[in-house]
Short mmCIF file of C-alpha atoms in Angstrom, two decimals:
data_model
loop_
_atom_site.label_atom_id
_atom_site.label_comp_id
_atom_site.label_asym_id
_atom_site.label_seq_id
_atom_site.Cartn_x
_atom_site.Cartn_y
_atom_site.Cartn_z
CA MET V 1 0.00 0.00 0.00
CA VAL V 2 1.44 3.36 -1.06
CA GLU V 3 1.01 6.17 1.46
CA ARG V 4 0.77 9.73 0.24
CA ASP V 5 1.60 12.86 2.15
CA ASN V 6 -1.09 15.43 2.77
CA GLU V 7 -1.08 18.14 0.12
CA LEU V 8 -2.29 21.72 -0.04
CA LYS V 9 -3.38 22.60 -3.56
CA GLY V 10 -5.18 25.53 -5.12
CA THR V 11 -8.46 24.94 -6.91
CA THR V 12 -11.62 26.79 -7.99
CA PHE V 13 -15.14 26.44 -6.61
CA THR V 14 -18.41 28.12 -7.56
CA ILE V 15 -19.81 30.05 -4.57
CA SER V 16 -22.89 32.25 -4.46
CA VAL V 17 -22.39 35.79 -3.12
CA LEU V 18 -25.08 37.63 -1.14
CA HIS V 19 -24.73 41.42 -1.53
CA LEU V 20 -26.04 43.23 1.55
CA SER V 21 -27.21 46.84 1.50
CA ASP V 22 -28.30 46.67 5.16
CA GLY V 23 -28.12 44.15 7.98
CA ASN V 24 -31.86 43.71 8.54
CA PRO V 25 -32.23 40.02 9.56
CA ALA V 26 -35.88 39.77 8.43
CA ARG V 27 -35.10 40.96 4.88
CA ILE V 28 -32.06 38.67 4.64
CA ARG V 29 -34.08 35.66 5.81
CA GLN V 30 -36.89 36.47 3.37
CA LEU V 31 -34.44 36.71 0.45
CA LEU V 32 -32.68 33.42 1.25
CA ALA V 33 -35.96 31.58 1.87
CA ALA V 34 -37.34 32.76 -1.49
CA LYS V 35 -34.29 31.49 -3.36
CA VAL V 36 -34.31 28.12 -1.59
CA ALA V 37 -38.01 27.70 -2.37
CA LEU V 38 -37.34 28.15 -6.10
CA ALA V 39 -34.44 25.66 -6.28
CA PRO V 40 -34.16 23.58 -3.08
CA GLN V 41 -31.78 21.00 -4.52
CA PHE V 42 -29.51 23.65 -6.03
CA PHE V 43 -29.14 25.66 -2.81
CA ASN V 44 -29.23 22.86 -0.20
CA CYS V 45 -26.03 23.13 1.90
CA ALA V 46 -24.62 25.53 -0.72
CA PRO V 47 -21.59 27.61 0.34
CA LEU V 48 -22.31 31.32 0.63
CA VAL V 49 -20.14 34.43 0.82
CA ILE V 50 -21.53 37.76 2.05
CA ASN V 51 -20.43 40.96 0.32
CA VAL V 52 -20.33 43.69 3.00
CA GLU V 53 -19.02 46.49 0.79
CA ARG V 54 -22.24 48.53 1.05
CA LEU V 55 -22.69 48.17 4.81
CA ALA V 56 -22.07 51.33 6.83
CA ALA V 57 -21.56 49.52 10.14
CA ILE V 58 -20.06 46.22 11.27
CA PRO V 59 -22.84 43.62 11.42
CA ASP V 60 -23.25 40.90 14.05
CA PHE V 61 -21.47 38.12 12.17
CA GLU V 62 -22.46 35.45 14.69
CA GLN V 63 -26.12 36.35 14.15
CA LEU V 64 -25.61 36.37 10.37
CA ARG V 65 -24.07 32.89 10.49
CA GLU V 66 -27.02 31.50 12.48
CA LEU V 67 -29.50 33.16 10.12
CA VAL V 68 -27.81 31.88 6.94
CA GLU V 69 -27.41 28.34 8.27
CA SER V 70 -31.06 28.25 9.39
CA GLU V 71 -31.95 28.53 5.67
CA ASP V 72 -29.70 25.54 4.81
CA PHE V 73 -26.82 27.59 3.37
CA VAL V 74 -23.25 27.33 4.70
CA LEU V 75 -21.66 30.72 5.44
CA VAL V 76 -17.94 30.46 4.65
CA GLY V 77 -16.75 34.07 4.61
CA ILE V 78 -17.11 37.70 3.66
CA THR V 79 -15.80 39.87 0.86
CA GLY V 80 -15.67 43.63 0.26
CA ALA V 81 -14.54 44.56 3.80
CA LYS V 82 -13.40 48.21 3.76
CA ASP V 83 -11.39 48.34 6.98
CA GLU V 84 -9.43 46.18 9.41
CA ALA V 85 -12.12 46.42 12.12
CA MET V 86 -14.66 44.62 9.92
CA LYS V 87 -12.10 42.00 8.90
CA THR V 88 -11.18 41.40 12.55
CA ALA V 89 -14.85 41.02 13.54
CA ALA V 90 -15.43 38.50 10.74
CA LYS V 91 -12.36 36.46 11.70
CA ALA V 92 -13.46 36.46 15.34
CA ALA V 93 -16.72 34.85 14.18
CA GLY V 94 -14.77 32.14 12.35
CA LEU V 95 -15.35 33.50 8.86
CA ALA V 96 -12.84 33.75 6.05
CA VAL V 97 -12.00 37.19 4.69
CA MET V 98 -11.96 36.79 0.93
CA VAL V 99 -10.77 39.02 -1.90
CA SER V 100 -12.15 38.62 -5.43
CA GLY V 101 -9.73 38.31 -8.33
CA LYS V 102 -10.74 41.76 -9.64
CA SER V 103 -9.84 43.37 -6.29
CA ARG V 104 -6.24 42.28 -6.30
CA LYS V 105 -4.00 45.09 -7.42
CA ALA V 106 -0.59 43.82 -6.48
CA GLU V 107 1.95 45.06 -8.97
CA PRO V 108 4.42 42.52 -10.34
CA GLU V 109 7.96 42.83 -9.05
CA PRO V 110 10.52 43.77 -11.68
CA GLN V 111 12.40 40.77 -12.93
CA PRO V 112 15.93 40.76 -14.32
CA GLU V 113 16.17 40.22 -18.04
CA PRO V 114 16.96 36.60 -18.78
CA ALA V 115 20.17 35.70 -20.52
CA PRO V 116 19.74 34.72 -24.17
CA VAL V 117 19.16 31.02 -24.65
CA PRO V 118 19.95 29.16 -27.87
CA VAL V 119 16.74 28.22 -29.65
CA LYS V 120 16.36 24.64 -30.75
CA VAL V 121 13.79 24.12 -33.50
CA GLU V 122 11.90 20.85 -33.27
CA ALA V 123 9.22 19.34 -35.40
CA PRO V 124 5.75 19.97 -33.94
CA ALA V 125 4.37 17.09 -31.94
CA GLU V 126 1.29 15.36 -33.25
CA VAL V 127 -1.81 16.73 -31.56
CA VAL V 128 -4.18 14.03 -30.35
CA PRO V 129 -7.73 15.44 -29.99
CA ALA V 130 -9.48 14.86 -26.68
CA PRO V 131 -12.26 12.29 -26.84
CA LEU V 132 -15.70 13.81 -27.39
CA VAL V 133 -18.37 13.29 -24.77
CA PRO V 134 -21.74 12.94 -26.54
CA SER V 135 -24.58 15.19 -25.45
CA LYS V 136 -27.33 13.67 -23.35
CA VAL V 137 -30.64 13.77 -25.23
CA HIS V 138 -34.01 13.69 -23.46
CA VAL V 139 -37.00 13.12 -25.73
CA GLY V 140 -40.29 14.53 -24.50
CA PRO V 141 -41.26 17.00 -21.78
CA VAL V 142 -39.50 17.26 -18.41
CA ARG V 143 -42.36 17.10 -15.94
CA SER V 144 -42.82 18.94 -12.64
CA GLY V 145 -40.64 17.39 -9.92
CA GLN V 146 -38.40 15.66 -12.48
CA GLN V 147 -34.65 16.36 -12.70
CA ILE V 148 -32.45 15.60 -15.73
CA TYR V 149 -28.66 15.90 -15.34
CA ALA V 150 -26.02 15.62 -18.09
CA ALA V 151 -22.76 14.84 -16.26
CA GLY V 152 -19.66 15.88 -18.19
CA SER V 153 -21.56 16.94 -21.30
CA SER V 154 -24.35 19.08 -22.76
CA LEU V 155 -28.05 18.39 -22.41
CA VAL V 156 -30.56 18.47 -25.27
CA VAL V 157 -34.26 18.46 -24.39
CA LEU V 158 -36.64 17.70 -27.26
CA GLY V 159 -39.63 19.15 -25.49
CA SER V 160 -40.58 21.66 -22.82
CA VAL V 161 -39.44 21.96 -19.20
CA SER V 162 -42.45 22.25 -16.88
CA PRO V 163 -42.70 24.49 -13.79
CA GLY V 164 -41.06 22.72 -10.85
CA ALA V 165 -38.80 20.67 -13.14
CA GLU V 166 -35.02 21.04 -13.21
CA VAL V 167 -32.47 20.45 -15.98
CA LEU V 168 -28.73 20.52 -15.24
CA ALA V 169 -25.59 20.04 -17.33
CA ASP V 170 -21.86 20.44 -16.83
CA ASP V 171 -21.80 22.09 -20.29
CA SER V 172 -24.59 23.83 -22.23
CA ILE V 173 -28.36 23.21 -22.24
CA HIS V 174 -30.50 23.22 -25.42
CA ILE V 175 -34.27 23.19 -24.96
CA TYR V 176 -36.42 22.75 -28.08
CA GLY V 177 -39.56 23.96 -26.38
CA ALA V 178 -40.63 26.22 -23.51
CA LEU V 179 -38.44 26.62 -20.45
CA ARG V 180 -40.81 27.09 -17.51
CA GLY V 181 -38.74 25.37 -14.81
CA ARG V 182 -35.11 25.70 -13.72
CA ALA V 183 -32.07 25.43 -16.01
CA ILE V 184 -28.57 25.11 -14.50
CA ALA V 185 -25.70 25.01 -17.04
CA GLY V 186 -21.98 24.84 -16.25
CA ALA V 187 -22.90 23.06 -13.02
CA LYS V 188 -19.26 22.37 -12.18
CA GLY V 189 -18.01 25.88 -12.98
CA ASN V 190 -17.80 25.94 -16.79
CA THR V 191 -18.15 29.68 -17.51
CA ARG V 192 -18.40 29.05 -21.28
CA ALA V 193 -21.62 27.08 -20.95
CA ARG V 194 -24.81 28.54 -22.42
CA ILE V 195 -28.55 27.98 -22.22
CA TYR V 196 -30.78 27.99 -25.32
CA CYS V 197 -34.56 27.73 -25.36
CA GLN V 198 -37.40 28.41 -27.78
CA GLN V 199 -39.62 30.09 -25.19
CA LEU V 200 -38.33 31.77 -22.02
CA GLN V 201 -40.52 31.51 -18.91
CA ALA V 202 -37.90 30.18 -16.49
CA GLU V 203 -38.16 30.00 -12.71
CA LEU V 204 -34.37 30.12 -12.43
CA LEU V 205 -31.42 30.42 -14.80
CA SER V 206 -27.88 29.61 -13.69
CA ILE V 207 -24.50 29.39 -15.41
CA ALA V 208 -21.43 28.42 -13.35
CA GLY V 209 -23.13 29.53 -10.13
CA THR V 210 -24.32 32.93 -11.37
CA PHE V 211 -28.11 32.80 -11.27
CA GLN V 212 -31.16 34.91 -12.07
CA LEU V 213 -34.71 34.38 -10.85
CA SER V 214 -37.96 34.76 -12.75
CA ASP V 215 -38.76 38.20 -11.32
CA ALA V 216 -35.53 39.60 -12.81
CA LEU V 217 -36.08 38.35 -16.38
CA PRO V 218 -36.35 41.10 -19.04
CA ALA V 219 -40.05 41.65 -19.75
CA GLY V 220 -39.43 42.05 -23.47
CA LEU V 221 -37.88 38.58 -23.72
CA ILE V 222 -40.56 36.57 -21.90
CA GLN V 223 -41.91 33.78 -24.16
CA GLU V 224 -39.26 34.62 -26.77
CA PRO V 225 -36.53 32.31 -28.18
CA VAL V 226 -33.31 33.27 -26.38
CA HIS V 227 -29.80 32.20 -25.52
CA ILE V 228 -28.14 32.98 -22.19
CA ARG V 229 -24.44 33.37 -21.48
CA LEU V 230 -22.07 34.85 -18.91
CA ASP V 231 -20.83 38.36 -19.69
CA ASN V 232 -18.57 40.10 -17.15
CA GLU V 233 -19.79 37.78 -14.36
CA GLN V 234 -23.47 38.52 -15.09
CA LEU V 235 -26.06 36.62 -17.07
CA ARG V 236 -26.80 38.13 -20.47
CA ILE V 237 -30.01 37.15 -22.25
CA ASP V 238 -30.29 37.76 -26.01
CA ARG V 239 -33.13 37.01 -28.41
CA ILE V 240 -32.39 34.38 -31.03
CA LYS V 241 -33.05 36.02 -34.38
#
């Protein structure tokens, strides 16, 4: 039996971020409960980060943790802290203080110019294409309470997705009918995934953890054929012409 040493490695996870404009517990609980009700399987035990950038005062982080966990989320940390006092309070409550990639402004240290190295020209190696993973195809409607998941590939639905139904894929989702339920593409963090449907009436749209609920859908695109993609970390919905 070969024993391996413990390792610390960097990796990437998709985590939802709750942006707070005030610390009112009732409003926070109402918001989280509404999102869980729309997609209970998607949000069950989901990690959550709170963005405190817009808060004027330091909130009670212990109370926030209890509130968030009572709605079946797992509070892992905060982001957007403006001063050391807020960071210290979060750490005292056992929360991580996180910085988004866009917030990092460290300037690269100047490096000495490398000495010239003789260039050896070699024949290009033969490129072996990666094996293709066929799309999962579901024929017929996806009924309320039903969940279809395409692991490691795209999902094609030859029918409509009913309210209360859920379709998920690690890549893109193509729906040749009405989307009235929930569609979750890029389920494992693929930011290039897209969602296509012939009629938009979705309860929830999500790509790589960035989601949008039915009440935020553009009114002019309801019941229209659309495709959805990530653009600057936000969902963009365009009509298919």
